[in-house]
Short mmCIF file of C-alpha atoms in Angstrom, two decimals:
data_model
loop_
_atom_site.label_atom_id
_atom_site.label_comp_id
_atom_site.label_asym_id
_atom_site.label_seq_id
_atom_site.Cartn_x
_atom_site.Cartn_y
_atom_site.Cartn_z
CA MET A 90 125.28 110.70 108.48
CA THR A 91 127.54 108.30 107.07
CA ARG A 92 126.31 106.95 103.81
CA ILE A 93 125.42 103.24 103.70
CA LYS A 94 126.83 101.59 100.62
CA ASP A 95 125.60 98.12 100.87
CA LEU A 96 123.77 95.56 103.04
CA ARG A 97 126.98 94.83 105.13
CA GLU A 98 127.37 98.47 106.03
CA TYR A 99 123.76 98.63 106.87
CA LEU A 100 124.04 95.61 109.26
CA HIS A 101 127.05 97.35 110.91
CA ALA A 102 125.00 100.60 111.41
CA LEU A 103 122.09 98.55 112.88
CA ASP A 104 124.52 96.78 115.23
CA GLU A 105 125.79 100.22 116.40
CA LEU A 106 122.12 101.26 117.15
CA GLY A 107 121.47 98.14 119.14
CA ASP A 108 118.90 97.04 116.51
CA LEU A 109 120.57 93.74 115.45
CA LYS A 110 120.53 90.40 117.07
CA VAL A 111 123.24 88.03 115.66
CA ILE A 112 122.07 84.47 116.30
CA LYS A 113 125.06 82.31 116.27
CA ARG A 114 123.44 78.80 116.96
CA GLU A 115 122.61 76.75 113.88
CA VAL A 116 119.19 77.74 112.59
CA SER A 117 117.12 75.91 109.79
CA ALA A 118 115.92 77.81 106.74
CA ASP A 119 112.92 75.49 106.76
CA LEU A 120 110.45 77.57 108.82
CA GLU A 121 112.70 78.21 111.97
CA ALA A 122 114.40 81.38 110.69
CA ALA A 123 111.17 82.71 109.59
CA ALA A 124 109.47 82.03 112.87
CA ILE A 125 112.19 83.73 114.79
CA THR A 126 111.74 86.67 112.43
CA ARG A 127 107.96 86.79 112.97
CA LEU A 128 108.63 86.66 116.77
CA ALA A 129 110.89 89.79 116.35
CA TYR A 130 108.27 91.68 114.43
CA GLU A 131 105.35 91.09 116.93
CA ARG A 132 107.49 91.66 119.98
CA GLY A 133 109.49 94.65 118.79
CA LEU A 134 112.67 93.02 118.77
CA PRO A 135 115.98 93.75 117.01
CA ALA A 136 116.43 92.33 113.41
CA PRO A 137 117.82 88.76 113.49
CA LEU A 138 120.97 87.85 111.48
CA PHE A 139 121.45 84.11 111.32
CA ASP A 140 125.17 83.24 111.21
CA ARG A 141 124.83 79.41 110.80
CA VAL A 142 122.14 77.88 108.54
CA THR A 143 121.43 74.16 108.64
CA GLY A 144 122.76 72.51 105.43
CA ALA A 145 124.31 75.62 104.02
CA ALA A 146 127.98 76.03 103.42
CA PRO A 147 129.81 77.97 106.00
CA GLY A 148 129.47 81.72 105.68
CA PHE A 149 126.00 81.63 104.05
CA ARG A 150 123.70 83.56 106.19
CA LEU A 151 119.95 84.81 106.37
CA PHE A 152 118.91 88.21 107.61
CA GLY A 153 115.32 88.66 108.83
CA ALA A 154 113.08 91.77 109.19
CA PRO A 155 115.40 94.11 107.11
CA ALA A 156 113.04 97.15 107.09
CA GLY A 157 110.60 96.29 109.90
CA LEU A 158 109.76 98.70 112.80
CA SER A 159 112.91 99.35 114.88
CA SER A 160 113.49 98.26 118.38
CA VAL A 161 115.19 101.52 119.14
CA GLN A 162 113.28 103.47 121.70
CA GLY A 163 111.56 106.68 120.20
CA LYS A 164 112.78 105.77 116.61
CA PRO A 165 110.30 103.23 115.19
CA TRP A 166 110.97 103.92 111.56
CA ALA A 167 114.89 103.87 112.08
CA ARG A 168 115.48 100.87 109.76
CA VAL A 169 113.55 102.51 106.92
CA ALA A 170 115.31 105.76 107.51
CA LEU A 171 118.69 104.18 107.53
CA SER A 172 117.90 102.25 104.41
CA LEU A 173 116.90 105.27 102.56
CA GLY A 174 119.68 107.72 103.82
CA LEU A 175 117.25 109.86 105.93
CA PRO A 176 117.51 110.87 109.63
CA LEU A 177 116.82 108.11 112.20
CA ASP A 178 114.13 110.04 113.89
CA LEU A 179 112.02 110.02 110.62
CA THR A 180 108.32 110.04 110.90
CA PRO A 181 106.07 108.46 108.42
CA GLU A 182 104.70 111.87 107.52
CA GLN A 183 108.17 113.00 106.60
CA LEU A 184 108.69 109.84 104.65
CA VAL A 185 105.62 110.37 102.54
CA GLU A 186 106.64 113.90 101.73
CA LYS A 187 110.05 112.89 101.01
CA LEU A 188 108.84 110.28 98.41
CA ILE A 189 106.68 113.06 96.75
CA ALA A 190 109.55 115.54 96.57
CA THR A 191 111.90 112.89 95.08
CA CYS A 192 109.34 111.88 92.55
CA GLY A 193 109.57 115.54 91.25
CA ALA A 194 113.44 115.69 91.34
CA THR A 195 115.68 114.80 88.42
CA PRO A 196 116.55 111.18 88.39
CA VAL A 197 120.20 110.22 89.21
CA PRO A 198 120.90 107.30 86.76
CA PRO A 199 123.22 104.47 88.11
CA VAL A 200 126.85 104.24 86.80
CA ALA A 201 128.32 101.13 85.46
CA VAL A 202 131.48 99.43 87.07
CA SER A 203 133.73 96.63 85.83
CA ARG A 204 133.20 93.11 86.71
CA GLU A 205 136.37 93.17 88.80
CA ALA A 206 134.87 96.16 90.91
CA ALA A 207 131.48 94.48 91.35
CA PRO A 208 131.43 92.31 94.71
CA CYS A 209 128.42 90.43 93.28
CA LYS A 210 130.86 88.87 90.62
CA GLN A 211 133.04 87.23 93.20
CA ASN A 212 131.42 83.85 92.53
CA VAL A 213 129.90 82.97 89.07
CA LEU A 214 127.77 79.73 88.57
CA LEU A 215 126.66 79.06 84.97
CA GLY A 216 124.56 76.20 83.37
CA ASP A 217 123.93 73.10 85.44
CA GLU A 218 125.91 74.72 88.35
CA ALA A 219 123.61 77.63 88.62
CA SER A 220 121.07 75.97 90.97
CA LEU A 221 119.31 77.07 93.96
CA ASP A 222 120.03 73.82 95.83
CA ARG A 223 123.34 75.19 97.16
CA PHE A 224 121.63 78.04 98.88
CA PRO A 225 119.50 78.24 102.01
CA VAL A 226 116.29 79.19 100.42
CA PRO A 227 113.76 79.81 103.11
CA LYS A 228 110.41 78.47 103.74
CA VAL A 229 108.55 81.16 105.46
CA HIS A 230 105.10 79.88 106.50
CA GLN A 231 103.93 76.39 107.45
CA GLU A 232 101.27 76.18 104.75
CA ASP A 233 103.26 77.69 101.96
CA GLY A 234 103.50 75.99 98.54
CA GLY A 235 107.24 75.65 98.87
CA PRO A 236 110.34 77.72 99.87
CA TYR A 237 110.19 81.38 98.74
CA PRO A 238 113.45 82.77 97.11
CA GLY A 239 111.52 85.99 96.65
CA THR A 240 110.19 87.68 99.72
CA TRP A 241 112.63 90.90 99.83
CA GLY A 242 114.45 90.18 96.39
CA VAL A 243 114.01 92.75 93.63
CA ILE A 244 113.12 91.56 90.08
CA ILE A 245 114.71 93.49 87.33
CA ALA A 246 113.14 93.38 83.93
CA ARG A 247 112.88 95.58 80.91
CA THR A 248 110.19 96.25 78.26
CA PRO A 249 110.91 94.66 74.82
CA ASP A 250 111.65 98.10 73.31
CA GLY A 251 113.97 99.18 76.18
CA ARG A 252 112.05 102.27 77.12
CA TRP A 253 111.45 101.14 80.76
CA THR A 254 113.64 99.02 83.18
CA ASN A 255 111.51 98.15 86.24
CA TRP A 256 112.91 97.09 89.67
CA SER A 257 110.04 95.65 91.84
CA ILE A 258 109.12 93.01 94.36
CA ALA A 259 106.71 90.27 93.77
CA ARG A 260 106.69 87.03 95.51
CA ILE A 261 108.55 84.04 93.91
CA MET A 262 108.35 80.42 94.91
CA MET A 263 111.00 77.60 94.40
CA ILE A 264 109.92 74.76 92.21
CA ASP A 265 113.30 72.99 92.01
CA GLY A 266 116.88 74.11 91.80
CA LYS A 267 116.61 75.38 88.35
CA HIS A 268 113.04 76.77 88.27
CA MET A 269 110.80 79.25 90.23
CA THR A 270 107.32 80.73 89.72
CA GLY A 271 105.72 83.70 91.21
CA MET A 272 102.88 86.22 91.12
CA VAL A 273 102.88 88.03 87.75
CA VAL A 274 99.66 89.91 87.43
CA PRO A 275 98.88 93.05 85.29
CA PRO A 276 98.41 95.59 88.10
CA GLN A 277 102.00 94.89 89.11
CA HIS A 278 104.83 96.52 87.23
CA ILE A 279 106.41 93.03 86.56
CA GLY A 280 102.97 92.16 85.18
CA GLN A 281 102.97 95.03 82.87
CA VAL A 282 106.46 94.28 81.57
CA TRP A 283 105.65 90.49 81.22
CA GLN A 284 102.54 91.29 79.17
CA GLU A 285 104.39 93.18 76.56
CA TRP A 286 106.89 90.25 76.03
CA ALA A 287 103.87 87.72 76.11
CA ASP A 288 102.25 89.78 73.40
CA ILE A 289 105.34 89.18 71.09
CA GLY A 290 105.77 85.61 72.42
CA ASN A 291 109.34 85.96 73.65
CA PRO A 292 110.52 84.86 77.20
CA VAL A 293 111.45 87.85 79.54
CA PRO A 294 115.10 88.22 80.60
CA PHE A 295 115.09 88.75 84.32
CA ALA A 296 117.49 89.20 87.27
CA LEU A 297 116.38 88.59 90.98
CA VAL A 298 118.55 90.60 93.21
CA GLN A 299 119.03 89.67 96.90
CA GLY A 300 120.68 92.24 99.07
CA GLY A 301 122.82 95.27 97.92
CA HIS A 302 122.05 98.82 99.12
CA PRO A 303 119.05 98.59 101.43
CA ALA A 304 117.30 101.28 99.54
CA ILE A 305 116.85 98.98 96.56
CA SER A 306 114.35 96.67 98.01
CA CYS A 307 112.69 99.47 99.90
CA VAL A 308 111.94 101.43 96.80
CA GLY A 309 111.32 98.18 94.80
CA GLY A 310 108.69 97.25 97.25
CA MET A 311 106.83 100.61 96.94
CA PRO A 312 103.96 100.98 94.43
CA PHE A 313 105.62 104.35 93.76
CA PRO A 314 107.12 106.00 91.70
CA ASP A 315 104.64 106.16 88.97
CA ALA A 316 104.72 103.38 86.25
CA GLU A 317 107.53 103.62 83.62
CA VAL A 318 109.64 105.55 85.97
CA ASP A 319 113.05 103.76 86.42
CA GLU A 320 113.49 102.88 90.11
CA SER A 321 117.27 103.00 89.61
CA GLY A 322 117.31 106.72 88.92
CA PHE A 323 114.60 107.37 91.76
CA ILE A 324 116.95 105.62 94.24
CA GLY A 325 119.85 107.73 92.91
CA ALA A 326 117.84 110.90 93.40
CA LEU A 327 116.63 109.73 96.90
CA LEU A 328 120.27 109.02 98.07
CA GLY A 329 121.81 112.13 96.24
CA GLU A 330 124.20 109.72 94.52
CA PRO A 331 124.17 107.07 91.70
CA LEU A 332 124.08 103.39 92.45
CA GLU A 333 126.73 101.41 91.03
CA VAL A 334 125.68 98.68 88.58
CA VAL A 335 127.16 95.78 86.64
CA THR A 336 125.98 93.80 83.54
CA CYS A 337 124.50 90.35 83.90
CA GLU A 338 126.02 87.16 82.60
CA THR A 339 123.12 86.15 80.46
CA SER A 340 121.61 89.48 79.32
CA ASP A 341 122.41 93.15 79.05
CA LEU A 342 120.37 93.84 82.20
CA GLN A 343 122.32 95.77 84.86
CA VAL A 344 122.17 94.88 88.37
CA PRO A 345 123.50 96.51 91.57
CA ALA A 346 127.26 95.84 91.85
CA SER A 347 126.88 95.36 95.70
CA ALA A 348 124.14 92.73 95.54
CA GLU A 349 124.65 89.68 97.73
CA ILE A 350 123.20 87.24 95.31
CA VAL A 351 121.90 87.76 91.65
CA ILE A 352 119.80 85.05 89.99
CA GLU A 353 119.51 85.38 86.15
CA GLY A 354 117.45 83.73 83.53
CA HIS A 355 114.30 84.03 81.42
CA LEU A 356 110.62 84.14 82.53
CA SER A 357 108.12 82.21 80.41
CA VAL A 358 105.23 83.82 78.71
CA GLY A 359 103.00 80.92 79.46
CA ARG A 360 101.18 80.23 82.78
CA ASP A 361 102.70 76.79 83.28
CA ALA A 362 103.18 76.48 87.05
CA ILE A 363 101.03 76.49 90.03
CA GLU A 364 102.09 79.13 92.59
CA GLY A 365 101.08 79.37 96.15
CA PRO A 366 99.53 79.27 98.76
CA PHE A 367 101.43 81.95 100.72
CA GLY A 368 100.73 83.81 103.84
CA GLU A 369 100.23 87.51 102.90
CA MET A 370 100.21 91.10 104.10
CA HIS A 371 96.49 90.82 105.36
CA GLY A 372 97.83 88.60 108.18
CA TYR A 373 96.16 85.36 107.12
CA MET A 374 97.15 82.19 105.53
CA SER A 375 95.61 81.91 102.10
CA ALA A 376 94.62 78.62 100.50
CA ASP A 377 94.81 80.20 97.02
CA THR A 378 96.81 79.05 94.19
CA SER A 379 97.14 80.29 90.65
CA ALA A 380 98.72 79.43 87.39
CA GLN A 381 101.90 81.70 86.84
CA PRO A 382 104.93 81.84 84.57
CA ILE A 383 108.15 79.98 85.17
CA TYR A 384 111.41 81.61 85.98
CA SER A 385 114.24 79.39 84.44
CA ILE A 386 117.62 79.97 86.02
CA GLU A 387 120.70 80.24 83.74
CA ALA A 388 123.33 81.77 86.00
CA ILE A 389 123.81 82.86 89.72
CA THR A 390 126.54 85.17 90.93
CA TYR A 391 127.04 85.99 94.59
CA ARG A 392 129.56 87.62 96.95
CA ASP A 393 131.68 85.64 99.38
CA ASP A 394 129.78 84.62 102.46
CA PRO A 395 126.46 85.89 100.96
CA ILE A 396 123.40 87.22 103.10
CA TRP A 397 119.98 86.35 101.94
CA PRO A 398 117.32 88.80 103.38
CA ILE A 399 113.94 87.32 104.13
CA VAL A 400 110.44 88.80 104.94
CA PRO A 401 107.97 86.32 106.44
CA GLU A 402 105.15 88.66 105.93
CA GLY A 403 101.97 88.45 107.73
CA ARG A 404 99.92 90.17 110.53
CA PRO A 405 101.10 93.83 110.77
CA VAL A 406 103.56 95.31 111.21
CA ASP A 407 106.30 94.13 108.65
CA GLU A 408 107.88 95.28 105.49
CA CYS A 409 104.62 94.86 103.50
CA HIS A 410 103.30 97.67 105.72
CA THR A 411 106.35 99.78 106.42
CA ILE A 412 107.27 99.95 102.80
CA SER A 413 104.12 99.52 100.66
CA MET A 414 101.85 101.84 102.77
CA PRO A 415 104.01 104.89 102.50
CA GLY A 416 104.48 104.46 98.92
CA LEU A 417 100.71 104.05 98.30
CA SER A 418 99.98 107.04 100.51
CA ALA A 419 102.48 109.28 98.66
CA ALA A 420 100.98 108.22 95.39
CA ALA A 421 97.46 109.12 96.44
CA LEU A 422 98.51 112.36 98.07
CA LYS A 423 100.49 113.38 94.96
CA GLU A 424 97.33 112.86 92.88
CA LEU A 425 94.85 114.79 95.22
CA ARG A 426 97.26 117.64 95.41
CA SER A 427 97.63 117.83 91.71
CA ALA A 428 93.94 118.06 91.32
CA GLY A 429 94.19 121.26 93.53
CA LEU A 430 92.20 119.75 96.29
CA PRO A 431 93.19 121.06 99.81
CA VAL A 432 94.44 117.92 101.45
CA THR A 433 96.87 117.90 104.31
CA MET A 434 97.88 114.06 104.46
CA VAL A 435 96.94 110.64 103.15
CA TRP A 436 97.99 107.69 105.21
CA LEU A 437 97.34 103.94 105.06
CA PRO A 438 97.40 103.01 108.78
CA THR A 439 99.86 100.19 109.24
CA TYR A 440 97.77 98.02 111.55
CA ALA A 441 94.86 98.11 109.09
CA ALA A 442 96.81 95.83 106.72
CA ASN A 443 96.08 97.70 103.50
CA HIS A 444 92.40 97.82 104.15
CA TRP A 445 91.94 101.39 105.21
CA LEU A 446 93.02 104.80 103.79
CA VAL A 447 92.81 108.05 105.77
CA ILE A 448 92.60 111.52 104.31
CA THR A 449 92.97 114.51 106.41
CA VAL A 450 92.15 117.98 105.29
CA PRO A 451 92.88 121.53 106.58
CA GLN A 452 90.24 122.77 108.84
CA ASN A 453 89.84 126.07 106.74
CA TRP A 454 88.85 123.89 103.61
CA ARG A 455 85.50 125.75 103.44
CA GLU A 456 87.33 129.00 102.89
CA ARG A 457 89.35 127.43 100.14
CA LEU A 458 86.35 125.73 98.42
CA PRO A 459 83.50 128.34 99.01
CA GLY A 460 80.02 126.98 98.36
CA ILE A 461 81.09 123.43 98.78
CA ASP A 462 79.60 121.25 101.49
CA SER A 463 81.42 118.19 103.05
CA ALA A 464 79.44 115.72 100.97
CA GLU A 465 80.53 117.49 97.66
CA PHE A 466 84.23 117.72 99.00
CA THR A 467 84.26 113.95 99.81
CA ARG A 468 82.79 113.08 96.49
CA ARG A 469 85.77 115.11 94.76
CA ILE A 470 88.26 113.44 96.79
CA ASP A 471 86.81 110.08 96.01
CA GLU A 472 86.69 110.75 92.26
CA ILE A 473 90.34 111.63 92.19
CA LEU A 474 91.23 108.90 94.89
CA ARG A 475 89.64 106.01 92.89
CA SER A 476 91.61 106.73 89.77
CA THR A 477 94.93 105.97 91.81
CA ARG A 478 96.14 102.54 92.65
CA ALA A 479 95.85 103.28 96.40
CA GLY A 480 92.29 104.36 95.88
CA GLN A 481 91.31 101.27 93.81
CA MET A 482 92.74 98.90 96.31
CA MET A 483 91.31 100.32 99.50
CA PRO A 484 87.91 98.94 100.51
CA ARG A 485 87.53 101.70 103.16
CA ALA A 486 88.57 105.46 103.05
CA PHE A 487 87.85 108.06 105.66
CA VAL A 488 88.00 111.92 105.36
CA LEU A 489 88.92 113.60 108.49
CA ASP A 490 89.77 117.19 109.76
CA ASP A 491 93.57 117.50 110.38
CA ASP A 492 93.13 118.34 114.07
CA ILE A 493 93.68 114.53 114.01
CA ASP A 494 97.11 112.99 113.41
CA PRO A 495 96.59 110.05 111.09
CA PHE A 496 99.90 108.50 112.33
CA ASN A 497 98.57 108.51 115.94
CA ASP A 498 96.64 105.34 116.21
CA GLN A 499 94.95 106.36 119.41
CA GLU A 500 93.73 109.71 117.90
CA LEU A 501 92.76 107.89 114.84
CA ILE A 502 90.60 105.15 116.52
CA TRP A 503 88.91 107.84 118.56
CA ALA A 504 88.12 109.97 115.61
CA LEU A 505 86.76 107.04 113.58
CA ALA A 506 84.66 105.94 116.47
CA THR A 507 83.23 109.47 117.22
CA ARG A 508 83.04 111.22 113.89
CA VAL A 509 82.05 108.59 111.34
CA HIS A 510 78.14 107.94 111.26
CA PRO A 511 77.18 104.14 111.31
CA VAL A 512 75.27 104.30 108.11
CA LYS A 513 75.12 108.04 106.82
CA ARG A 514 77.42 110.26 105.03
CA VAL A 515 79.03 107.46 103.12
CA LYS A 516 79.52 107.00 99.30
CA VAL A 517 79.57 103.53 97.87
CA SER A 518 81.08 102.59 94.50
CA GLU A 519 82.49 99.67 93.07
CA GLY A 520 86.16 98.72 92.41
CA TRP A 521 88.87 96.19 92.46
CA ALA A 522 88.45 93.17 94.89
CA THR A 523 91.36 90.94 95.51
CA PRO A 524 92.19 87.85 97.61
CA LEU A 525 94.53 90.19 99.53
CA HIS A 526 91.47 91.96 101.02
CA THR A 527 89.90 89.33 103.40
CA CYS A 528 86.80 91.42 103.98
CA PHE A 529 85.41 90.66 100.65
CA THR A 530 83.01 87.81 99.91
CA PRO A 531 84.49 84.58 98.04
CA GLU A 532 82.11 85.60 95.10
CA GLU A 533 83.52 89.16 95.01
CA LYS A 534 87.07 88.00 95.01
CA VAL A 535 86.48 85.51 92.06
CA ALA A 536 84.76 88.38 90.08
CA GLY A 537 87.47 90.72 91.08
CA ARG A 538 84.95 93.45 92.00
CA GLY A 539 83.52 94.75 95.26
CA PRO A 540 82.11 97.69 97.12
CA LEU A 541 84.62 100.66 98.07
CA VAL A 542 83.28 103.14 100.45
CA ILE A 543 84.40 106.39 101.56
CA HIS A 544 83.26 108.02 104.74
CA ASP A 545 82.66 111.87 105.38
CA GLY A 546 83.99 112.13 108.90
CA LEU A 547 84.40 116.01 108.64
CA LEU A 548 83.31 118.13 111.67
CA PRO A 549 80.66 120.77 111.28
CA ALA A 550 81.83 124.26 110.58
CA PRO A 551 82.80 126.40 113.52
CA GLY A 552 79.61 127.75 115.17
CA GLU A 553 77.40 125.09 113.62
CA GLY A 554 77.74 122.38 116.30
CA ARG A 555 81.42 121.68 116.25
CA LEU A 556 82.48 120.41 119.78
CA ALA A 557 85.83 121.33 121.35
CA HIS A 558 88.23 118.64 122.39
CA SER A 559 88.00 117.74 126.17
CA SER A 560 91.76 117.07 126.14
CA PHE A 561 94.79 118.72 127.64
CA ALA A 562 95.28 120.73 124.58
CA GLY A 563 91.61 121.54 124.06
CA ALA A 564 89.94 121.93 127.52
CA TYR A 565 92.40 124.39 129.34
CA PRO A 566 93.52 127.98 128.61
CA GLY A 567 96.92 128.22 126.77
CA ASP A 568 98.67 130.00 129.71
CA LEU A 569 97.65 127.29 132.17
CA GLN A 570 98.93 124.57 129.67
CA LYS A 571 102.30 126.56 129.54
CA ARG A 572 102.56 126.66 133.24
CA VAL A 573 101.80 122.94 133.75
CA LEU A 574 104.44 121.97 131.00
CA GLU A 575 106.99 124.29 132.46
CA ALA A 576 106.66 122.85 135.89
CA ASN A 577 107.21 119.28 134.59
CA ASP A 578 105.98 117.57 137.70
CA TRP A 579 106.96 114.10 136.23
CA GLY A 580 110.37 115.19 134.90
CA LEU A 581 109.39 114.37 131.32
CA SER A 582 111.68 115.13 128.48
CA GLN A 583 110.49 118.32 126.77
#
C-alpha cells in the first residue's frame, strides 16, 4: 500500500476509491457545508470536499466526514484504515488489536524539518493579521453557540516541566477573529495539561492543527494511548515511520510540517468565556453552556489553498464513534487482559453513542477460572473495568459469551434481548455521569454522579441448560452445511 503523507494525498486516495465527492458549486460555511456532511453520514455517501466556500478567498476549501464510515461496498472502515496506514478491509476488531499492539511498541519520535521544507509555513500571519476572519470557519449546528474552528483540529500543548506533549481533540468555539474558547475539563488530556499551568498561574502555549497526515486527528481523537504518552511517537510507531514536524512561530512547540492550517497562541488559566451549546456525540442538541478558558490567537500559518476538515458530530455514526470508540475499547481490553482475566474482546457499539460497552469472553472461561461462577466473574470484570476511563464513562456494560460477534449489530441485539435478564444478574455501582450521557437525570448530571450497571449475560455451562443456536451454523450437521455452501445456489461470493 502506498504511504499517505498528508491530507492531500489522502483525498487523492479517497477519490481513487470512489469515496470522495467534490462539490464545485458555492457552499456556505454557515451550516450548509455541515448539513451536506451530516447527510453524507446518515446516507452512507462519499466524503464531501467543498471547492468553493462563500466569502472565502479562492482556493480555501472545507472537507467533511474525514474519518466517517466509508461508502465503499464491503469496506465500511476504509477511511479509518487509509488514515492509519492499515489494509482497506480493516475490521473494528483488527483496529482494536492494532491499537493495543502499537501501545506496546517502541515509540517512533517525529523528526524536525526546516521552515523551507514545511508546507504549513507557506503563508505566515502574525499580530493583527493573525485572524480567523479570513478563514471559512464553519458553524456546524443551528443551535450552536457560534462557529466551531475545533471539530477535527488537534490541540498541541505541553506540561510546564516539558515531560509530556499532548496531541488531542477537544471542541473549540470561535468568539471573534482573535479569540476562541473550548471545553477544557480535567478528564481530558488538554484539561490535565491546562491544570498544571493554572496551578503556577501561567497561560498555556498552544497550537491548533487543521489537516496534515490523516492519522494525526484520528489518534488525537482517541482516548488512547494512556495519559502522558506522546501521541506523536505513537503515530510514528503506528505508521512505521516518523512524522515530520516544524517549530511554531510563537513558542517552541512542534507541529506537523504538512498541516493545512496552524493556529498558535496562549490559553488563559481563568475561565473567562461562555462556551456552547453544541450538538454532541450522543446525537442530541444540548442547551448546556459552561465557563471555559480563552484561546488568544497570536499567529496563523497555512498552506497555499488550505483545506479545513470539519466534523458536524451528532447521531451515530460519525468520527466521534469511529475514532473514540475503538480507542476506549482498546484501553479497556488492555487493562482487562493485564489483570489476567480471560476476555476475548471489548467493544463500544457505534450506534449506542458511547452509552454501552460489551465484553465477550471465551466459552471455556470456567476451565480457566475454576470454582468461579458467572456472578463472580462479572464482578471481577466490573472491578477492573470501572478503573478505566471507558468503564467510568459507560452507563451500561454487558458480559457475553464470544459465540456472539460484538461487531455484528444483528447478533448483538439478539443476544442482549435473549440473554440479559430484565432485573436479575446485574451489578449496580456509582460512577461518573456527564451531560454527554442523556440517559441520566438532570440532577445526576449536575452532581456528576450516576448509576453504572453491568449485566451478566453469560450462558449456562454446557449440560446445565445451555441452548443450541437454531441458526444455519448451529442447527444443521457440519457436512450438510458444507454441501449447501459448495452448491452455492445463489451464486454468492465465497
